[in-house]
Amino acid sequence: MSFDQVQPFPSHSGPEQVAFHRTELAVILSLYGRMVAAGEWRDYGISSLRDLAVFSVFRRTAENPLYRIEKRPKLRGRQGQYAVVGMDGQILKRGHDLKTVLRVLERKLIRSVT
């Protein structure tokens, strides 16, 4: 094999992994702080994968996540790139705007005062 036959590395058509932007994290962490203050949530984890980014919320560290906030850029033109997924895998809310999608979790903060 000579240097004339060397094949170039294949180019990637997009980023190698999906991550949350700083403004998106600010919105998520604002909700997270309010839920921690209310005593509902205690821990979180962030995963950046090839096709999605996940913010997982836990009641206790050793448990399965209560909720997963997912960002899938490939669904941007269809149902929306943001989704809130429950513990059982059911999609609770999906949409294009992160603040609108997170409202399904903010309902947990609203309690009747007696």
mmCIF file with all atom_site columns, C-alpha atoms in Angstrom:
data_model
loop_
_atom_site.group_PDB
_atom_site.id
_atom_site.type_symbol
_atom_site.label_atom_id
_atom_site.label_alt_id
_atom_site.label_comp_id
_atom_site.label_asym_id
_atom_site.label_entity_id
_atom_site.label_seq_id
_atom_site.pdbx_PDB_ins_code
_atom_site.Cartn_x
_atom_site.Cartn_y
_atom_site.Cartn_z
_atom_site.occupancy
_atom_site.B_iso_or_equiv
_atom_site.pdbx_formal_charge
_atom_site.auth_seq_id
_atom_site.auth_comp_id
_atom_site.auth_asym_id
_atom_site.auth_atom_id
_atom_site.pdbx_PDB_model_num
ATOM 1   C CA . MET A 1 1   ? 0.000   0.000  0.000  1.00 0.00 ? 1   MET A CA 1
ATOM 2   C CA . SER A 1 2   ? 1.415   3.347  -0.996 1.00 0.00 ? 2   SER A CA 1
ATOM 3   C CA . PHE A 1 3   ? 0.581   6.788  0.294  1.00 0.00 ? 3   PHE A CA 1
ATOM 4   C CA . ASP A 1 4   ? -1.470  7.437  -2.846 1.00 0.00 ? 4   ASP A CA 1
ATOM 5   C CA . GLN A 1 5   ? -4.040  4.851  -1.745 1.00 0.00 ? 5   GLN A CA 1
ATOM 6   C CA . VAL A 1 6   ? -4.625  6.194  1.773  1.00 0.00 ? 6   VAL A CA 1
ATOM 7   C CA . GLN A 1 7   ? -8.299  6.700  2.515  1.00 0.00 ? 7   GLN A CA 1
ATOM 8   C CA . PRO A 1 8   ? -9.323  9.829  4.498  1.00 0.00 ? 8   PRO A CA 1
ATOM 9   C CA . PHE A 1 9   ? -11.300 9.498  7.724  1.00 0.00 ? 9   PHE A CA 1
ATOM 10  C CA . PRO A 1 10  ? -15.046 9.651  7.159  1.00 0.00 ? 10  PRO A CA 1
ATOM 11  C CA . SER A 1 11  ? -16.518 13.028 8.009  1.00 0.00 ? 11  SER A CA 1
ATOM 12  C CA . HIS A 1 12  ? -19.253 13.255 10.599 1.00 0.00 ? 12  HIS A CA 1
ATOM 13  C CA . SER A 1 13  ? -22.453 14.992 9.567  1.00 0.00 ? 13  SER A CA 1
ATOM 14  C CA . GLY A 1 14  ? -23.172 16.399 13.021 1.00 0.00 ? 14  GLY A CA 1
ATOM 15  C CA . PRO A 1 15  ? -21.948 16.616 16.586 1.00 0.00 ? 15  PRO A CA 1
ATOM 16  C CA . GLU A 1 16  ? -20.681 13.408 18.148 1.00 0.00 ? 16  GLU A CA 1
ATOM 17  C CA . GLN A 1 17  ? -23.003 13.757 21.129 1.00 0.00 ? 17  GLN A CA 1
ATOM 18  C CA . VAL A 1 18  ? -26.045 15.775 22.087 1.00 0.00 ? 18  VAL A CA 1
ATOM 19  C CA . ALA A 1 19  ? -25.857 18.011 25.165 1.00 0.00 ? 19  ALA A CA 1
ATOM 20  C CA . PHE A 1 20  ? -28.044 20.559 26.900 1.00 0.00 ? 20  PHE A CA 1
ATOM 21  C CA . HIS A 1 21  ? -27.212 24.204 26.245 1.00 0.00 ? 21  HIS A CA 1
ATOM 22  C CA . ARG A 1 22  ? -26.538 26.546 29.151 1.00 0.00 ? 22  ARG A CA 1
ATOM 23  C CA . THR A 1 23  ? -29.918 28.273 28.775 1.00 0.00 ? 23  THR A CA 1
ATOM 24  C CA . GLU A 1 24  ? -31.710 24.918 28.748 1.00 0.00 ? 24  GLU A CA 1
ATOM 25  C CA . LEU A 1 25  ? -29.863 23.819 31.882 1.00 0.00 ? 25  LEU A CA 1
ATOM 26  C CA . ALA A 1 26  ? -30.786 27.095 33.600 1.00 0.00 ? 26  ALA A CA 1
ATOM 27  C CA . VAL A 1 27  ? -34.494 26.364 33.040 1.00 0.00 ? 27  VAL A CA 1
ATOM 28  C CA . ILE A 1 28  ? -34.170 22.745 34.179 1.00 0.00 ? 28  ILE A CA 1
ATOM 29  C CA . LEU A 1 29  ? -32.068 23.563 37.257 1.00 0.00 ? 29  LEU A CA 1
ATOM 30  C CA . SER A 1 30  ? -34.479 26.321 38.262 1.00 0.00 ? 30  SER A CA 1
ATOM 31  C CA . LEU A 1 31  ? -37.299 23.760 38.398 1.00 0.00 ? 31  LEU A CA 1
ATOM 32  C CA . TYR A 1 32  ? -34.985 21.263 40.098 1.00 0.00 ? 32  TYR A CA 1
ATOM 33  C CA . GLY A 1 33  ? -34.118 23.773 42.851 1.00 0.00 ? 33  GLY A CA 1
ATOM 34  C CA . ARG A 1 34  ? -37.783 24.479 43.554 1.00 0.00 ? 34  ARG A CA 1
ATOM 35  C CA . MET A 1 35  ? -38.579 20.776 43.740 1.00 0.00 ? 35  MET A CA 1
ATOM 36  C CA . VAL A 1 36  ? -35.647 20.143 46.100 1.00 0.00 ? 36  VAL A CA 1
ATOM 37  C CA . ALA A 1 37  ? -36.866 22.987 48.328 1.00 0.00 ? 37  ALA A CA 1
ATOM 38  C CA . ALA A 1 38  ? -40.321 21.366 48.346 1.00 0.00 ? 38  ALA A CA 1
ATOM 39  C CA . GLY A 1 39  ? -38.739 18.046 49.390 1.00 0.00 ? 39  GLY A CA 1
ATOM 40  C CA . GLU A 1 40  ? -39.843 16.161 46.273 1.00 0.00 ? 40  GLU A CA 1
ATOM 41  C CA . TRP A 1 41  ? -36.483 15.563 44.560 1.00 0.00 ? 41  TRP A CA 1
ATOM 42  C CA . ARG A 1 42  ? -33.039 14.862 46.004 1.00 0.00 ? 42  ARG A CA 1
ATOM 43  C CA . ASP A 1 43  ? -30.571 14.009 43.228 1.00 0.00 ? 43  ASP A CA 1
ATOM 44  C CA . TYR A 1 44  ? -30.062 14.270 39.486 1.00 0.00 ? 44  TYR A CA 1
ATOM 45  C CA . GLY A 1 45  ? -27.879 12.877 36.717 1.00 0.00 ? 45  GLY A CA 1
ATOM 46  C CA . ILE A 1 46  ? -27.002 14.159 33.255 1.00 0.00 ? 46  ILE A CA 1
ATOM 47  C CA . SER A 1 47  ? -26.168 11.926 30.290 1.00 0.00 ? 47  SER A CA 1
ATOM 48  C CA . SER A 1 48  ? -24.973 13.107 26.879 1.00 0.00 ? 48  SER A CA 1
ATOM 49  C CA . LEU A 1 49  ? -25.339 10.400 24.253 1.00 0.00 ? 49  LEU A CA 1
ATOM 50  C CA . ARG A 1 50  ? -24.993 10.312 20.473 1.00 0.00 ? 50  ARG A CA 1
ATOM 51  C CA . ASP A 1 51  ? -28.655 10.974 19.656 1.00 0.00 ? 51  ASP A CA 1
ATOM 52  C CA . LEU A 1 52  ? -30.075 12.373 22.901 1.00 0.00 ? 52  LEU A CA 1
ATOM 53  C CA . ALA A 1 53  ? -29.279 14.194 26.129 1.00 0.00 ? 53  ALA A CA 1
ATOM 54  C CA . VAL A 1 54  ? -31.013 13.131 29.350 1.00 0.00 ? 54  VAL A CA 1
ATOM 55  C CA . PHE A 1 55  ? -31.516 14.935 32.664 1.00 0.00 ? 55  PHE A CA 1
ATOM 56  C CA . SER A 1 56  ? -32.678 12.300 35.169 1.00 0.00 ? 56  SER A CA 1
ATOM 57  C CA . VAL A 1 57  ? -34.356 13.214 38.463 1.00 0.00 ? 57  VAL A CA 1
ATOM 58  C CA . PHE A 1 58  ? -34.218 10.952 41.515 1.00 0.00 ? 58  PHE A CA 1
ATOM 59  C CA . ARG A 1 59  ? -36.037 10.898 44.843 1.00 0.00 ? 59  ARG A CA 1
ATOM 60  C CA . ARG A 1 60  ? -33.103 8.957  46.328 1.00 0.00 ? 60  ARG A CA 1
ATOM 61  C CA . THR A 1 61  ? -29.712 8.284  44.808 1.00 0.00 ? 61  THR A CA 1
ATOM 62  C CA . ALA A 1 62  ? -29.999 4.491  44.585 1.00 0.00 ? 62  ALA A CA 1
ATOM 63  C CA . GLU A 1 63  ? -33.419 4.425  42.904 1.00 0.00 ? 63  GLU A CA 1
ATOM 64  C CA . ASN A 1 64  ? -34.536 4.508  39.312 1.00 0.00 ? 64  ASN A CA 1
ATOM 65  C CA . PRO A 1 65  ? -35.241 8.032  38.056 1.00 0.00 ? 65  PRO A CA 1
ATOM 66  C CA . LEU A 1 66  ? -38.658 9.522  38.795 1.00 0.00 ? 66  LEU A CA 1
ATOM 67  C CA . TYR A 1 67  ? -38.566 11.564 35.601 1.00 0.00 ? 67  TYR A CA 1
ATOM 68  C CA . ARG A 1 68  ? -36.306 11.945 32.595 1.00 0.00 ? 68  ARG A CA 1
ATOM 69  C CA . ILE A 1 69  ? -36.109 15.197 30.677 1.00 0.00 ? 69  ILE A CA 1
ATOM 70  C CA . GLU A 1 70  ? -34.913 14.270 27.193 1.00 0.00 ? 70  GLU A CA 1
ATOM 71  C CA . LYS A 1 71  ? -33.594 16.324 24.302 1.00 0.00 ? 71  LYS A CA 1
ATOM 72  C CA . ARG A 1 72  ? -33.704 14.635 20.884 1.00 0.00 ? 72  ARG A CA 1
ATOM 73  C CA . PRO A 1 73  ? -32.699 17.079 18.127 1.00 0.00 ? 73  PRO A CA 1
ATOM 74  C CA . LYS A 1 74  ? -33.770 14.644 15.391 1.00 0.00 ? 74  LYS A CA 1
ATOM 75  C CA . LEU A 1 75  ? -37.406 15.141 16.467 1.00 0.00 ? 75  LEU A CA 1
ATOM 76  C CA . ARG A 1 76  ? -37.171 18.948 16.200 1.00 0.00 ? 76  ARG A CA 1
ATOM 77  C CA . GLY A 1 77  ? -39.245 19.071 13.029 1.00 0.00 ? 77  GLY A CA 1
ATOM 78  C CA . ARG A 1 78  ? -41.819 16.507 14.114 1.00 0.00 ? 78  ARG A CA 1
ATOM 79  C CA . GLN A 1 79  ? -43.210 16.257 17.657 1.00 0.00 ? 79  GLN A CA 1
ATOM 80  C CA . GLY A 1 80  ? -40.610 18.491 19.284 1.00 0.00 ? 80  GLY A CA 1
ATOM 81  C CA . GLN A 1 81  ? -37.160 17.830 20.605 1.00 0.00 ? 81  GLN A CA 1
ATOM 82  C CA . TYR A 1 82  ? -38.027 17.978 24.336 1.00 0.00 ? 82  TYR A CA 1
ATOM 83  C CA . ALA A 1 83  ? -39.899 15.311 26.281 1.00 0.00 ? 83  ALA A CA 1
ATOM 84  C CA . VAL A 1 84  ? -40.658 14.463 29.905 1.00 0.00 ? 84  VAL A CA 1
ATOM 85  C CA . VAL A 1 85  ? -40.720 10.717 30.498 1.00 0.00 ? 85  VAL A CA 1
ATOM 86  C CA . GLY A 1 86  ? -42.175 9.143  33.639 1.00 0.00 ? 86  GLY A CA 1
ATOM 87  C CA . MET A 1 87  ? -40.762 6.336  35.754 1.00 0.00 ? 87  MET A CA 1
ATOM 88  C CA . ASP A 1 88  ? -42.652 3.700  33.762 1.00 0.00 ? 88  ASP A CA 1
ATOM 89  C CA . GLY A 1 89  ? -41.406 5.004  30.387 1.00 0.00 ? 89  GLY A CA 1
ATOM 90  C CA . GLN A 1 90  ? -44.593 6.831  29.486 1.00 0.00 ? 90  GLN A CA 1
ATOM 91  C CA . ILE A 1 91  ? -44.102 10.178 27.742 1.00 0.00 ? 91  ILE A CA 1
ATOM 92  C CA . LEU A 1 92  ? -45.916 12.734 29.905 1.00 0.00 ? 92  LEU A CA 1
ATOM 93  C CA . LYS A 1 93  ? -45.354 15.752 27.653 1.00 0.00 ? 93  LYS A CA 1
ATOM 94  C CA . ARG A 1 94  ? -43.523 16.463 24.398 1.00 0.00 ? 94  ARG A CA 1
ATOM 95  C CA . GLY A 1 95  ? -42.978 19.716 22.561 1.00 0.00 ? 95  GLY A CA 1
ATOM 96  C CA . HIS A 1 96  ? -40.776 22.322 20.939 1.00 0.00 ? 96  HIS A CA 1
ATOM 97  C CA . ASP A 1 97  ? -40.491 24.697 23.928 1.00 0.00 ? 97  ASP A CA 1
ATOM 98  C CA . LEU A 1 98  ? -38.693 23.435 27.045 1.00 0.00 ? 98  LEU A CA 1
ATOM 99  C CA . LYS A 1 99  ? -40.568 25.699 29.486 1.00 0.00 ? 99  LYS A CA 1
ATOM 100 C CA . THR A 1 100 ? -43.916 24.503 28.158 1.00 0.00 ? 100 THR A CA 1
ATOM 101 C CA . VAL A 1 101 ? -42.885 20.860 28.401 1.00 0.00 ? 101 VAL A CA 1
ATOM 102 C CA . LEU A 1 102 ? -41.665 21.275 32.002 1.00 0.00 ? 102 LEU A CA 1
ATOM 103 C CA . ARG A 1 103 ? -45.032 22.652 33.126 1.00 0.00 ? 103 ARG A CA 1
ATOM 104 C CA . VAL A 1 104 ? -46.244 19.077 33.535 1.00 0.00 ? 104 VAL A CA 1
ATOM 105 C CA . LEU A 1 105 ? -43.752 18.752 36.418 1.00 0.00 ? 105 LEU A CA 1
ATOM 106 C CA . GLU A 1 106 ? -44.527 22.163 37.937 1.00 0.00 ? 106 GLU A CA 1
ATOM 107 C CA . ARG A 1 107 ? -48.051 20.973 38.704 1.00 0.00 ? 107 ARG A CA 1
ATOM 108 C CA . LYS A 1 108 ? -46.500 18.837 41.423 1.00 0.00 ? 108 LYS A CA 1
ATOM 109 C CA . LEU A 1 109 ? -45.507 22.060 43.255 1.00 0.00 ? 109 LEU A CA 1
ATOM 110 C CA . ILE A 1 110 ? -49.049 23.416 43.328 1.00 0.00 ? 110 ILE A CA 1
ATOM 111 C CA . ARG A 1 111 ? -50.768 22.218 46.473 1.00 0.00 ? 111 ARG A CA 1
ATOM 112 C CA . SER A 1 112 ? -53.937 23.404 48.115 1.00 0.00 ? 112 SER A CA 1
ATOM 113 C CA . VAL A 1 113 ? -53.301 25.447 51.215 1.00 0.00 ? 113 VAL A CA 1
ATOM 114 C CA . THR A 1 114 ? -55.768 24.709 54.007 1.00 0.00 ? 114 THR A CA 1
#
